[in-house]
Amino acid sequence: MSNDAQTIRLDRPAEHFQETLLLGNGSLGAALHGRPGVDWVDLNLDTLWSGGPRGPRAPKARPIAELRAAIAAGDHAAADRLARELQEEEWTQSYQPLGRLAFRWGADDDALAHRALDLSRARVETRASDGSGFDAFVSHPDRVLVIEMDHRPEAPAFTSPHPATVEVSTDGETRWLVATGRVPAFVAPEYVGDHPDPVVYADDAPDADGTVAAGMGFALVAVVEPTDRGSRLIAAAVDGFRGWDQRPSAELTHLADRARTIVEAARVQSGLAARHEADHRALFDRVRLHLPQGEDAQRYFDFGRYLLIASSRPGTQAANLQGIWNDEVRPGWSSNYTTNINATMNYWGAEVAALSELHDPLFALVHDLVEAGRTTARDLYGAGGAVTHHNTDLWRFTDVVNGDPQWSTWSSGLTWLAAHLDLRLDTAPDDGFAREVALPISREVAAFALDQLHNGRISPSSSPEHRFHAPTEQDPDATGAVTDGSTLDQELAYEALARLIRLSDQLDAHDEVTARSRAEIGRIRLPHVTDDGLLAEWARDLTGTEPGHRHLSHLYGVFPGARITETRAPREYAAARAALRSRLENGSGYTGWSQAWVLCLAARFRDAALAAEALDKLVHSLSSVSLLDLHPAGWRPSGSLFQIDGNLGAVAGVAELLVQSHDDAIALLPALPGTWTEGEVAGLRARGGHVVDVAWSDGRLGWAQLRSPAGARVVLEVDAATPVTVWDPEGGEMPTTSVAAAIEGRLRIAWAAPAGGVSRITAM
């Protein structure tokens, strides 16, 4: 195994799914329990979802004009009622488990010595007290699960929560298993507790082309064969997904043949493990973090990077609420894409952690949602562009789901997802990506925002999942959810228009939407500061019903946005900091993902103590023993459920403690926790295409190295108490100039990157 800081080591089997050790290649997910005797691994495929492509929306009157009139009149009860008339009587579909593959290792009465996940090698090692055990990995190059065991071959077993056929055969000492089945045609979300038919399987035969309207097929093929060590299991799985707008396949024989072909190809390959490890390390080793006094934080950061590598690869689906791991037919919140924080948080760290290509599945999702969301924008709002509401799925659902308007009516899902274009464009500038991907998406997102802006405010609007007090004479306890100009929606609209204007100028690609954006951007009403000094959550004088609400939506402009900084908007910055303090004093941060957001905000506020506290809570109170991020779920036997967002959001949070680049400078150690007195990080990416290495001791900068585009202007920010010298690659001192707008106690200097692009910085 690798060093302990890069290993999750446990001495008892998993009692619940969220205690398993996870393996994955972006498509095939495996959750290992580690139980001597008969053990099992839960299997998933990233494209195995219930349902099928949606048909045309049933025509009906959409009262958008009446809704906006009610909002303008301050009639919140009418606004909520009319918002419900925008809804469809349906929900997103659910991410599905493939099933459970059981295999024997050790004896039934053996005790587990340890089970361990080596993050640097993407490999699980499991040992019993007698020393026997197995090692497992999921290969991206070869598309298979591999389990290497100490005992002679035995036939595995497979059970699925779906109707399935399982065949086991023997060829000498080699055992084969072939399983096929179909997932449900419909699954109601878990939170719809009174649905009369929550899970529906189709019994229709496939058409001549092997396709069905809903309920795709799947196949698993596994082989166990003898080896010098004992035996080796190789498994592959495929499903019938053919595209988000295409009927899926349920031709089970064909699917089984495809899976068997993958297994047969892997069987004859030499060096399966070496090829897998090389592929993983090519991504994982891009960034190195060493925290002698913060080993738990280092492990959590590395685990987040590991999970993104395991759940999101070019050509796969984007990581969903649980990445690619789920063992339930009706998982929490359908294990879908929740766009009002969770889906975006999954990718906050992709660029800064040098995993840019793993961001591609999110951009593919956004591209599809633009295609699917044009009709929704037209039919529901009479608007141009494209829209996605707070939930989507494999089939690119973009409508308003059936439910409370406080979450269902929010219409800025696509706008927020598109904000990730800025992360790629700023960190890895590329005119090809800008022209082919970013510009078309930005144009559609801006077009929708423009048609939603009325008197400078998005209407209708909401602050995700948070209601406000709306007392009337008849009901002094009344609340509302739908208004105009929530702070989050205003920030996102401003970003969307600004991005399109910037891209149009960069690419000399102007059109009518760009012209409208230029005319309208100055009219957008940006958030104000309340009388008590807090950044407002709504444009109107409204008070939230939950002072400690888990969502921190009104702080978007601080993080993940970058409009509100101490240098650019000091008054709003101070008000946002006070708003975060108020939220926390009232109990916010009680979910893993919420605490990850607190961590990122604390870093932007340069509050090292709060950041350290948030990270400690996330790692030790809001994660399982196997470090999986948890969301409280009192209705479940375990009391919680796994959501991957907090794990992945923490990658960005830890990186922001060490390097920031959103405020016109590369800031080194802007929010270093006091207990991290020494350490080193290498390979972080900063805006402008810079690669940053930093080392420190006694809590002070020791040295840094920047690899920059040749000739680029570098602006560096350091602690004013630690002046620095900049050296070129030959060891010559480089001339620098002072830069204004530095934060109190900080120093900014600038220089032109030398030939070769490498600048070394040493503290005086």
Short mmCIF file of C-alpha atoms in Angstrom, two decimals, residues 95-97 325-332:
data_model
loop_
_atom_site.label_atom_id
_atom_site.label_comp_id
_atom_site.label_asym_id
_atom_site.label_seq_id
_atom_site.Cartn_x
_atom_site.Cartn_y
_atom_site.Cartn_z
CA TYR A 95 -30.31 6.32 -11.26
CA GLN A 96 -30.45 2.54 -10.91
CA PRO A 97 -28.32 -0.19 -9.33
CA TRP A 325 -22.56 4.52 -6.90
CA ASN A 326 -26.04 3.58 -5.68
CA ASP A 327 -27.66 0.41 -4.32
CA GLU A 328 -31.33 1.43 -4.30
CA VAL A 329 -34.14 1.45 -6.86
CA ARG A 330 -35.55 4.58 -5.20
CA PRO A 331 -32.40 6.35 -4.01
CA GLY A 332 -32.40 9.62 -2.12
#
